[in-house]
Coordinates of C-alpha atoms and ligand atoms in Angstrom, one line a residue:
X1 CA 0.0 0.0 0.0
X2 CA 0.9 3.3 -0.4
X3 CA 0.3 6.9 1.2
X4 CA 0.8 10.6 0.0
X5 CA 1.5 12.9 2.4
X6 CA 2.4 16.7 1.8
X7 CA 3.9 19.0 4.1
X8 CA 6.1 22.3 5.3
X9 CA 9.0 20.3 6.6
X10 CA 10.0 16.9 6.3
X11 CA 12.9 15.8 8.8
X12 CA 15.1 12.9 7.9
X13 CA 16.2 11.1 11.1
X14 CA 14.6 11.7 14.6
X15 CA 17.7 12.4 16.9
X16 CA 18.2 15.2 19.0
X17 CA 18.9 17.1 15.9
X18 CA 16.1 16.0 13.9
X19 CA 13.1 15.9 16.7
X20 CA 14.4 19.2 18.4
X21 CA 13.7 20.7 14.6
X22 CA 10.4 19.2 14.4
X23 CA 9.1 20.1 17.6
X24 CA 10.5 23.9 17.0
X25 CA 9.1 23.7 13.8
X26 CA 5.9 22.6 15.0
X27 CA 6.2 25.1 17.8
X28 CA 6.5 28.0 15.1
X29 CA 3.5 27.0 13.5
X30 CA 4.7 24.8 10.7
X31 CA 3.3 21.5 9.6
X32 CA 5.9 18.8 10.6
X33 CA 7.2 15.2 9.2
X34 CA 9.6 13.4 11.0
X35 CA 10.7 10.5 9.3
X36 CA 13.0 7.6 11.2
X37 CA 14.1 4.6 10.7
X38 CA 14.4 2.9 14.2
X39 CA 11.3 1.7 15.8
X40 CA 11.6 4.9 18.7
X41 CA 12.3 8.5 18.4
X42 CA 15.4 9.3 19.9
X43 CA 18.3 8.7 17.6
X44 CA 21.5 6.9 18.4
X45 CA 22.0 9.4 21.8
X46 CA 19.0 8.4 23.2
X47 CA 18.6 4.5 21.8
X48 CA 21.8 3.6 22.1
X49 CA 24.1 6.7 23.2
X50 CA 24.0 9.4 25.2
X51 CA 21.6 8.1 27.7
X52 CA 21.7 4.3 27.8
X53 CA 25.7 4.7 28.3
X54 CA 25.3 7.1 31.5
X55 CA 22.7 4.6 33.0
X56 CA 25.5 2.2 33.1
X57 CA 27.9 4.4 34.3
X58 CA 25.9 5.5 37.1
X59 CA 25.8 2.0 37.9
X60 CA 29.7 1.5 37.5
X61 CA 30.2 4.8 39.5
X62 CA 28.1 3.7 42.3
X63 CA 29.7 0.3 42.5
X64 CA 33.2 2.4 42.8
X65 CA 32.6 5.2 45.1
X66 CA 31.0 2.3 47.8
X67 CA 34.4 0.0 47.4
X68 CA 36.7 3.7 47.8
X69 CA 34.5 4.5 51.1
X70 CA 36.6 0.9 52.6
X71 CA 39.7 4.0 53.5
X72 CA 37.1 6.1 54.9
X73 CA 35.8 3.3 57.4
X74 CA 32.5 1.5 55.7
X75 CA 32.9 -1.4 54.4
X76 CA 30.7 -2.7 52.1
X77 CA 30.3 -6.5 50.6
X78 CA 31.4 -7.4 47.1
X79 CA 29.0 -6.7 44.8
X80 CA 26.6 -9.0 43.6
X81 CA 25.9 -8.1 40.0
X82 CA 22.4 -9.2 38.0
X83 CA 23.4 -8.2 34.5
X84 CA 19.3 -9.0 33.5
X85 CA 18.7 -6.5 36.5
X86 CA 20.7 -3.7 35.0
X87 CA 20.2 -4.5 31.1
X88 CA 16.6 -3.2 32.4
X89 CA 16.9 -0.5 34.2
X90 CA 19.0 0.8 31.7
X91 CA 16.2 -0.3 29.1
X92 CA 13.7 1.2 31.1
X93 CA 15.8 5.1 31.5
X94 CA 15.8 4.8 27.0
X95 CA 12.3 4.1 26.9
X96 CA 11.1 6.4 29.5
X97 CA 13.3 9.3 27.2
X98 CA 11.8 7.9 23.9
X99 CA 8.5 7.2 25.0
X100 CA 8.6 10.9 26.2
X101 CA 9.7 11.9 22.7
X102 CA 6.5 10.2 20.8
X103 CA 3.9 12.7 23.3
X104 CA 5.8 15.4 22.7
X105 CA 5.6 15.2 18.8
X106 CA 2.0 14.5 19.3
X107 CA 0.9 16.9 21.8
X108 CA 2.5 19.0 18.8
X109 CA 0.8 17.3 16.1
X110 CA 3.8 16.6 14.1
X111 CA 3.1 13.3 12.1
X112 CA 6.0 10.6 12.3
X113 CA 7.1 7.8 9.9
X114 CA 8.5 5.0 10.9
X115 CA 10.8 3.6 7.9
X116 CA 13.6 4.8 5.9
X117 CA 13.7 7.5 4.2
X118 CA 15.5 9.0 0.5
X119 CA 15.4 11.3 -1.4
X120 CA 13.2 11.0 -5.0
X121 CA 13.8 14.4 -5.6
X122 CA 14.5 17.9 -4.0
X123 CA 10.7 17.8 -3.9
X124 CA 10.2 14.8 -2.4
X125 CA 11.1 11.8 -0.4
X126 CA 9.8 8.2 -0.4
X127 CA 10.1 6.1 3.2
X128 CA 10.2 2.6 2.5
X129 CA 7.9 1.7 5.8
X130 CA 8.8 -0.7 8.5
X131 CA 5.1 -2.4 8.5
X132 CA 6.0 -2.9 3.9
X133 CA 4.0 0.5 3.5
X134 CA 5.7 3.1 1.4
X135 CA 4.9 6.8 2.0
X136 CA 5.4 9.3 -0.7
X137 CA 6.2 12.7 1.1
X138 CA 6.5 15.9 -1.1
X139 CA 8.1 18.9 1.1
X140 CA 8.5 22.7 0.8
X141 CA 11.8 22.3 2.8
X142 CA 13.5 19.3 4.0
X143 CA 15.7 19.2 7.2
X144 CA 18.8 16.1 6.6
X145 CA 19.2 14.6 10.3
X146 CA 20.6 11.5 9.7
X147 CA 23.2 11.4 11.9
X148 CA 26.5 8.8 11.9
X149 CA 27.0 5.2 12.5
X150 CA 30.1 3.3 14.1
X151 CA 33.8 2.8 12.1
X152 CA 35.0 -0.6 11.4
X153 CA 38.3 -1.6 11.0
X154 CA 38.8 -3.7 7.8
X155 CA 41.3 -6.3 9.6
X156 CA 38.7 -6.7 12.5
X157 CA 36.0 -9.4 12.1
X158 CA 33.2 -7.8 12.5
X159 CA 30.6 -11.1 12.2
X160 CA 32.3 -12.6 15.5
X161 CA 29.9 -11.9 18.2
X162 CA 33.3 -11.4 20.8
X163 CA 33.8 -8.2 18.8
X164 CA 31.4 -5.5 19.5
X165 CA 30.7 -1.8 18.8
X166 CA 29.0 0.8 21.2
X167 CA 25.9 -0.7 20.7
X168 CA 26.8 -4.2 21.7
X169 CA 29.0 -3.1 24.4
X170 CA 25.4 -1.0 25.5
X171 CA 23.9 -4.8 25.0
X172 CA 25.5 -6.0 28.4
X173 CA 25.2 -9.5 27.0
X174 CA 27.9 -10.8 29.4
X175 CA 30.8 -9.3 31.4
X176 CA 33.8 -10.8 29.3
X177 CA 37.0 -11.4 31.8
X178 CA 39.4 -10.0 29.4
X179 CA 38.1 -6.7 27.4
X180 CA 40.7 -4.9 25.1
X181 CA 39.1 -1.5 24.2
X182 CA 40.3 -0.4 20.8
X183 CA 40.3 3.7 20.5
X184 CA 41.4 5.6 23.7
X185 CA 38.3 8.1 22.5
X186 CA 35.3 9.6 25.0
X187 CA 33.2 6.6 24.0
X188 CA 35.6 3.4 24.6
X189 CA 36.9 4.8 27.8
X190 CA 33.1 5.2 29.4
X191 CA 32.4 2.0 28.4
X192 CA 35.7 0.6 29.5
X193 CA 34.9 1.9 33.1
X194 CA 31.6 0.1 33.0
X195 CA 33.1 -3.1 32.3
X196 CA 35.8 -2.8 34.4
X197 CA 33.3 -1.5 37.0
X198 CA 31.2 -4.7 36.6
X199 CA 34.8 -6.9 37.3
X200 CA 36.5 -7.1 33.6
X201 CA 40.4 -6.6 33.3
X202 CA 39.9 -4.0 30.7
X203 CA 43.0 -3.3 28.2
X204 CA 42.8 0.4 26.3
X205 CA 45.3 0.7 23.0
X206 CA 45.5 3.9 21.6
X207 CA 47.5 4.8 18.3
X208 CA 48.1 8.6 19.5
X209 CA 50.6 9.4 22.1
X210 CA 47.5 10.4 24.9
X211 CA 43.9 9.5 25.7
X212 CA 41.4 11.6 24.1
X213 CA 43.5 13.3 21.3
X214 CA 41.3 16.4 21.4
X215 CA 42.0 17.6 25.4
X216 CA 44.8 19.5 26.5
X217 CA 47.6 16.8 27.4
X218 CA 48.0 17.9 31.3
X219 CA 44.3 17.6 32.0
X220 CA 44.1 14.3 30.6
X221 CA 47.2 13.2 32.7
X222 CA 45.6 13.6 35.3
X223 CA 43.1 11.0 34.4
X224 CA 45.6 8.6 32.9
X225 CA 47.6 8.9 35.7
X226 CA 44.7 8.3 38.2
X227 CA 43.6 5.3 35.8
X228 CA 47.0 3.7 35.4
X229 CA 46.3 1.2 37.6
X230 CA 42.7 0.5 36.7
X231 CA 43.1 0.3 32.8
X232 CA 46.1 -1.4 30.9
X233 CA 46.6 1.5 29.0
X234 CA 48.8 1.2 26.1
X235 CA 49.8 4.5 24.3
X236 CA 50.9 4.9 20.8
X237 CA 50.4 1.5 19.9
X238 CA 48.1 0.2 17.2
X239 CA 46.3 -3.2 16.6
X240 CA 47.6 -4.6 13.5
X241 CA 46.0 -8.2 13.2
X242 CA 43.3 -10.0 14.8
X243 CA 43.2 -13.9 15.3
X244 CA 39.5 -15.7 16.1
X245 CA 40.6 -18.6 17.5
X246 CA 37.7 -21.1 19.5
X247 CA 39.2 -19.9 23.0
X248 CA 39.8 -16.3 22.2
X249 CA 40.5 -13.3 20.2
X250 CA 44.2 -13.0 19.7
X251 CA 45.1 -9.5 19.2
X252 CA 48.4 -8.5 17.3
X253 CA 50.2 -5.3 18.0
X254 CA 52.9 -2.9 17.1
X255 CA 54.3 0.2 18.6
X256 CA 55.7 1.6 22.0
X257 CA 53.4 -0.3 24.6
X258 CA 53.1 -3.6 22.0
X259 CA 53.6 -6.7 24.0
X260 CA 56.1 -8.9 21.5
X261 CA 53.3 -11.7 21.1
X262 CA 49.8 -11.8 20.4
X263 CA 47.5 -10.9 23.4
X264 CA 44.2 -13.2 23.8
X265 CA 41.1 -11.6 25.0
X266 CA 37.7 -12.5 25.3
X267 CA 36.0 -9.5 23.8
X268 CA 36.9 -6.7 21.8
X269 CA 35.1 -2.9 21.7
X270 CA 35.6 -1.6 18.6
X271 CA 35.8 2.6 19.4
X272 CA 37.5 4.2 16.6
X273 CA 35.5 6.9 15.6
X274 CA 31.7 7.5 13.7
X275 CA 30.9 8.5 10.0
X276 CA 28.3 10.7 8.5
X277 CA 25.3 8.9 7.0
X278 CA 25.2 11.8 4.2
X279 CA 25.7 9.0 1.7
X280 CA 22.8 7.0 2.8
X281 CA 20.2 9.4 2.1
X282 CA 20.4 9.7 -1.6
X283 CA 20.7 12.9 -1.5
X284 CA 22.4 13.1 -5.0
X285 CA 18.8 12.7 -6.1
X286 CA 17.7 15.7 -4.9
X287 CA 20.9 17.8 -6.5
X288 CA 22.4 17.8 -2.3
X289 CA 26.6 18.0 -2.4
X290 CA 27.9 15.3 0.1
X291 CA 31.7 15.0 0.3
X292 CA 33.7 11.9 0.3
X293 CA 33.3 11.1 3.9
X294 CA 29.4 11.7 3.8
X295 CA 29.7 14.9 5.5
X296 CA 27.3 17.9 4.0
X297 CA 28.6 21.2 3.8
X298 CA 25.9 23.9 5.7
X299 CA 26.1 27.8 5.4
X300 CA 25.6 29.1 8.9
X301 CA 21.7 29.6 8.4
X302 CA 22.4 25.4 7.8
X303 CA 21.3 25.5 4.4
X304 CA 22.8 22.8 1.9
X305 CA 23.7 24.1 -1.4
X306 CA 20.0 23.4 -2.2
X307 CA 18.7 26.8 -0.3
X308 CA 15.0 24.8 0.8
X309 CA 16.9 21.6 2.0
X310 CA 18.8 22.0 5.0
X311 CA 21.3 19.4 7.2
X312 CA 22.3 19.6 11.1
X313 CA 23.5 16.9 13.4
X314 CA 26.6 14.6 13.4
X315 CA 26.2 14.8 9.2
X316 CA 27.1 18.1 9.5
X317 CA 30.2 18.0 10.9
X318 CA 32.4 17.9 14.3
X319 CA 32.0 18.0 16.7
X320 CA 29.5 14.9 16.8
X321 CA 27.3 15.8 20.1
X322 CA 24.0 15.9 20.4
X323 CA 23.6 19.1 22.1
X324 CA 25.5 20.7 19.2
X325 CA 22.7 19.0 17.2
X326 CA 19.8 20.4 19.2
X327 CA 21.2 24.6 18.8
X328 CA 21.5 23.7 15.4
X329 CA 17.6 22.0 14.6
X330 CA 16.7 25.0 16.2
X331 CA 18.3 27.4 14.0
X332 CA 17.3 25.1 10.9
X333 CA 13.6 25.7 12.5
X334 CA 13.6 29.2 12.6
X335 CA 15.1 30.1 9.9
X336 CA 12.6 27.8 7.3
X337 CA 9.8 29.5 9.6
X338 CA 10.9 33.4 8.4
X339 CA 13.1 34.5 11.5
X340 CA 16.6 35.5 10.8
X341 CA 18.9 33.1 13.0
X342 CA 22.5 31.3 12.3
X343 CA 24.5 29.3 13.9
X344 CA 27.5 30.5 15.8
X345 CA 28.4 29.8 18.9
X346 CA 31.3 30.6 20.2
X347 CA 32.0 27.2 22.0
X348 CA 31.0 24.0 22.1
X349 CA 31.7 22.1 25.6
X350 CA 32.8 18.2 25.3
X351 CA 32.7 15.9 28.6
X352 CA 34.2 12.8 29.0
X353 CA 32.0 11.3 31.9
X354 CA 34.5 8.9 32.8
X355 CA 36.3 8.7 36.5
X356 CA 37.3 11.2 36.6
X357 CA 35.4 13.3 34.2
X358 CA 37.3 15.5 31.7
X359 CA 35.7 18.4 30.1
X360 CA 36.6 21.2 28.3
X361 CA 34.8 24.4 26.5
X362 CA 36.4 27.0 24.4
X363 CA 39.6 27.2 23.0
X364 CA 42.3 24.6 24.2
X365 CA 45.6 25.7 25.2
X366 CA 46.8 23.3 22.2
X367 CA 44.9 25.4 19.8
X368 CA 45.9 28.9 21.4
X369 CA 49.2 27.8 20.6
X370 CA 48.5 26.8 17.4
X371 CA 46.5 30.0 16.6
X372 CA 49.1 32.6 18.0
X373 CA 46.7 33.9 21.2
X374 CA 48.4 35.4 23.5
X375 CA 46.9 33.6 26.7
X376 CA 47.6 33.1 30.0
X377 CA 46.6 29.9 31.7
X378 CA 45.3 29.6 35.3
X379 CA 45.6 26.2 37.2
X380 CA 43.5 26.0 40.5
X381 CA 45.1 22.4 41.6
X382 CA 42.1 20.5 43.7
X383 CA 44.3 19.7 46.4
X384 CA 43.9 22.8 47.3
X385 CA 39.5 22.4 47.6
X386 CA 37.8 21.4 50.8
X387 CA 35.3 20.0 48.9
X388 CA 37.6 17.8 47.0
X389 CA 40.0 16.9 50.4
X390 CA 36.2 16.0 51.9
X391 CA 35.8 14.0 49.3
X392 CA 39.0 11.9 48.8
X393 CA 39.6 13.1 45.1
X394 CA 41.9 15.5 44.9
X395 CA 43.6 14.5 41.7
X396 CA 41.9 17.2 39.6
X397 CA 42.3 20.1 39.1
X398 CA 40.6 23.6 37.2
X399 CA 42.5 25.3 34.4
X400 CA 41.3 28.4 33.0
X401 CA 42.9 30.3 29.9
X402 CA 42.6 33.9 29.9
X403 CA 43.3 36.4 26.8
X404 CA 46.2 38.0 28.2
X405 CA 45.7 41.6 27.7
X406 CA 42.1 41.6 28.5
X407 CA 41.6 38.6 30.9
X408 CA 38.6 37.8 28.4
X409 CA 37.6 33.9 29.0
X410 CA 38.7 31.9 25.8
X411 CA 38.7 28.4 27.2
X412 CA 38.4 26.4 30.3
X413 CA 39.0 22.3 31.1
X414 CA 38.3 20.3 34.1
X415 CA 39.4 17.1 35.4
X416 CA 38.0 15.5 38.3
X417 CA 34.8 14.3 39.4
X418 CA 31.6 16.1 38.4
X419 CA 33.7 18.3 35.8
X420 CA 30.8 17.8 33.1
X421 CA 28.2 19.6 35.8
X422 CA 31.1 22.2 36.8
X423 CA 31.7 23.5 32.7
X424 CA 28.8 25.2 32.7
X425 CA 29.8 28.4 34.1
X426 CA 33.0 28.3 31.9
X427 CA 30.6 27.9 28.8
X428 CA 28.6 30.6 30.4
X429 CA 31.2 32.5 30.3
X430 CA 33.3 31.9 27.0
X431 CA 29.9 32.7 25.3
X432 CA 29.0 36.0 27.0
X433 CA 32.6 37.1 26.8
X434 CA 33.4 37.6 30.6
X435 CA 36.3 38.4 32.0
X436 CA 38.6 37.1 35.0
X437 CA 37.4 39.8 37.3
X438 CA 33.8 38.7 36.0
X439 CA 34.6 35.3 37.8
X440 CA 36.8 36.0 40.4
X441 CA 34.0 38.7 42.2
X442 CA 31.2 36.4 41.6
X443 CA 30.6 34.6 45.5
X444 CA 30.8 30.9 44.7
X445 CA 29.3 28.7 47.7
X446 CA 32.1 27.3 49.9
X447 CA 32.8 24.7 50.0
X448 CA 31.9 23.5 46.6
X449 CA 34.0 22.5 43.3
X450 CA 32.7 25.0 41.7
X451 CA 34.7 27.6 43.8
X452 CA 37.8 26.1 42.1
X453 CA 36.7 28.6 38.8
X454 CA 36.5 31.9 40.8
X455 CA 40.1 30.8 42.4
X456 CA 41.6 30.2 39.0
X457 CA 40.4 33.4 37.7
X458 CA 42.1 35.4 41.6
X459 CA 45.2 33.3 40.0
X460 CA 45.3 34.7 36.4
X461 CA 43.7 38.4 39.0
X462 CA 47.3 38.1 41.5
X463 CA 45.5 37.6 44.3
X464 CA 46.2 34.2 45.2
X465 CA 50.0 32.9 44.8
X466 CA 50.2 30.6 47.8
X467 CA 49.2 27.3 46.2
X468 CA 50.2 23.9 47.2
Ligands
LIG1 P1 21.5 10.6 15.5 O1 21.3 10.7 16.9 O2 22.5 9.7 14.9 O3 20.0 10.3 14.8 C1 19.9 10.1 13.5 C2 18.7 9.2 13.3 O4 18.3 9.2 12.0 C3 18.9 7.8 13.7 O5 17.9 7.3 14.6 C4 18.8 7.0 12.4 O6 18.2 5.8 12.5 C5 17.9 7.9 11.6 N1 18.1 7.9 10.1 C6 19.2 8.0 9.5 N2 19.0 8.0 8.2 C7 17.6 7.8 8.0 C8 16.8 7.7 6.9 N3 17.3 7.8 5.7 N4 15.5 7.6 7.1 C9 15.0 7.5 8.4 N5 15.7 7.6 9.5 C10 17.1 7.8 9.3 N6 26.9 13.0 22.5 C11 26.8 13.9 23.6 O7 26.6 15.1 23.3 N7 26.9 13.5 24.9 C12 27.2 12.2 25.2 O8 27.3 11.8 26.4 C13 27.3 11.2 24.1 N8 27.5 9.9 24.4 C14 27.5 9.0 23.4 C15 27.7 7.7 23.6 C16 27.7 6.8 22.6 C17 27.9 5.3 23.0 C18 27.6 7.2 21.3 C19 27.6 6.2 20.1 C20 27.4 8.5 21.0 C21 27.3 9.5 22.0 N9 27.1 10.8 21.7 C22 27.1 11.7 22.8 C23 27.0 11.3 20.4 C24 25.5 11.6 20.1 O9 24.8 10.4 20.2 C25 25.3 12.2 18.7 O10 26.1 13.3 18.5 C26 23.9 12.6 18.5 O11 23.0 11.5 18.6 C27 23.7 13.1 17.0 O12 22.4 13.5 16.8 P2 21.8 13.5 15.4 O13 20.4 14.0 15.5 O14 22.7 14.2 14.4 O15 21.8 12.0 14.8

């Protein structure tokens, strides 16, 4: 069977990029589509991302803070773990989101298509249905939110069941004994400290010479060095071969931290990176540019070179987050309903929500290098917090980077627990261009973590020199 449906906006993909456009869209006064493929609105960051992956690490964190209270005189018993027991809960947090998701598009009347969705022409798009039905969709504008899927590796099996990608590693299927975590990235080190958490030896190989490529090397130090013992971590160093054998995967591989024979393990997360899904949307059809890597190139109003068809999300570009996704749908929304908008913040924050966290907002210190700034970086060291003595982690610490001249904000990065919760006032502050003093007179409670930004910015100020 067949249906025709005509409309304002069609949306391609129901992630945070795609349904925050449809419901703004909707909210505007526009007559919505919102076309996915899975069988719940969401996208990967709520199906299979974002959420699900905190959910477990919640668990994992909870499992660790009770064994570190031991020092502090409570000791509790060894964990009994009921995978089924978590696999739900974690199940249940998704489909509480998603389930949100579907009233909120209808309490806004916007009509959604479950099936996947290309392009016929920049006029119209046909969605092959997931109950056989196919749905003929012709569009005044069209908003591209298909998001990105997981890299393979071409020498990595990828039909054994004991190699996995986010999703499977989400799964929980089992808690293998010995996990090798390939890609040192924000994803494969969350859900290495679930397993490991859960009671996996968990091995980490990165090809680049630190963790997380993209954060300032002292910050993520900090969390190697607090992890060193937890993780085998094994720095520039690549896997080169892979061996299924009936007992094991045997991993081959080369570089500075490459044991000289292969390594067995019983599972192996595959964490290298995600690409576009620009290519899977035949979007050639409707006259849309995608480059080689399936990325589409957006003006700042996120038009595609096709003015009425527009593209946001992890398609777009990098930084693949979802809340960059959500300020972009937004814009994309706006601007097809008349209002003048574009997109450009001036930062973007990233979190790792590991143990600790890392996050960081602005420019790096790396990059003010690169780009000639002349900065001045402020390092509040949490050793010297009451709130983080209290709490037995003093390994972090608060680094602010200053414009020199000005004391303008450019950047900030935190390491230690809770850091994702404490960048907000640093992305606060990048974005309305504040200054140290800005920071530094603004009464932070005491004694909270969050004191540690005012104290950087007294450090850039002069007023505090006496630091441990
Ligand atoms: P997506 O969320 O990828 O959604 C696109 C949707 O479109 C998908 O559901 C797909 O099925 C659908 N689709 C694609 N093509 C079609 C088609 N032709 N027809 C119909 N439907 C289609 N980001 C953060 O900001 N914070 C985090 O903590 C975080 N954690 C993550 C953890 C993991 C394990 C992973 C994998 C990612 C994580 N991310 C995180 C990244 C985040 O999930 C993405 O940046 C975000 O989901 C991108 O949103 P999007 O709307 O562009 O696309």
């Amino acid at each position: 069977m067949s249906n025709d449906i005509k409309t304002q906006v069609v949306i391609l993909g129901a992630g945070p990029g795609g349904y925050s456009a449809a419901f703004r869209a909707a909210d505007l006064g526009l007559d919505v589509v919102l076309v996915e493929s899975r069988k719940t609105l969401g996208g990967v960051c709520l199906n299979v991302g974002c959420i699900p992956s905190k959910a477990l690490l919640h668990v994992a964190k909870v499992i660790d803070d009770a064994a570190a209270m031991a020092s502090h005189g409570v000791t509790f018993g060894k964990p009994e773990i009921d995978l089924d027991k978590i696999r739900s809960w974690k199940d249940s947090v998704t489909a509480q989101l998603t389930g949100g998701l579907s009233g909120m598009a209808k309490s806004r009347k916007v009509t959604t298509v479950y099936g996947y969705g290309k392009f016929t022409s920049d006029k119209t798009i046909v969605v092959e249905g997931n109950d056989g039905e196919t749905t003929t969709i012709s569009f005044d504008n069209a908003i591209i939110a298909a998001g990105s899927s997981v890299v393979n590796l071409p020498f990595i099996p990828t039909d054994d069941p004991r190699v996995i990608d986010s999703t499977g590693a989400l799964e929980l299927k089992d808690v293998p004994a010995e996990m090798l975590v390939l890609g040192g990235g924000i994803i494969g080190l969350e859900m290495g400290t679930v397993y490991k958490a859960l009671g996996s030896n968990v091995s980490v190989v990165e090809f680049a010479d630190q963790l997380v490529p993209a954060a300032d090397k002292d910050i993520v130090r900090i969390y190697t060095n607090y992890n060193k013992k937890k993780f085998n971590i094994m720095l520039s160093t690549k896997v080169v071969a892979v061996e299924a054998k009936d007992d094991g995967l045997y991993v081959t591989f080369e570089g500075k931290k490459a044991p000289s024979d292969p390594v067995r393990y019983d599972k192996i997360l595959v964490a290298v990176g995600r690409k576009p899904n620009g290519h899977l949307v035949a979007a050639d059809k409707a006259g849309v540019n995608v480059d080689e890597r399936g990325f589409i190139n957006v003006s700042k109003e996120l038009r595609t070179n096709v003015p009425h068809i527009f593209a946001i999300g992890d398609v777009v570009g990098q930084p693949m987050l979802a809340h960059k996704a959500v300020h972009e749908a937004h814009v994309a929304a706006e601007v097809i309903s008349g209002k003048k908008h574009t997109f450009e913040p001036r930062c973007i924050p990233s979190i790792a929500y590991t143990d600790p966290e890392m996050a960081w907002v602005g420019v790096t210190e790396a990059e003010a290098k690169e780009q000639g700034l002349n900065i001045e970086v402020a390092n509040f060291p949490w050793a010297a917090s009451g709130r983080a003595i209290a709490s037995a982690r003093t390994e972090g610490k608060t680094k602010m980077i200053f414009e020199k001249e000005t004391g303008r904000v450019l950047g900030g990065a935190i390491v230690g627990i809770n850091a994702g919760e404490l960048l907000g006032e640093i992305c606060l502050a990048v974005e309305m261009g504040a200054d140290a003093e800005d920071l530094a007179l603004t009464i932070h409670a005491h004694p909270t973590l969050n004191e540690s930004i005012g104290l950087a910015a007294e450090i850039f100020e002069g007023s505090i020199t006496d630091l441990p």
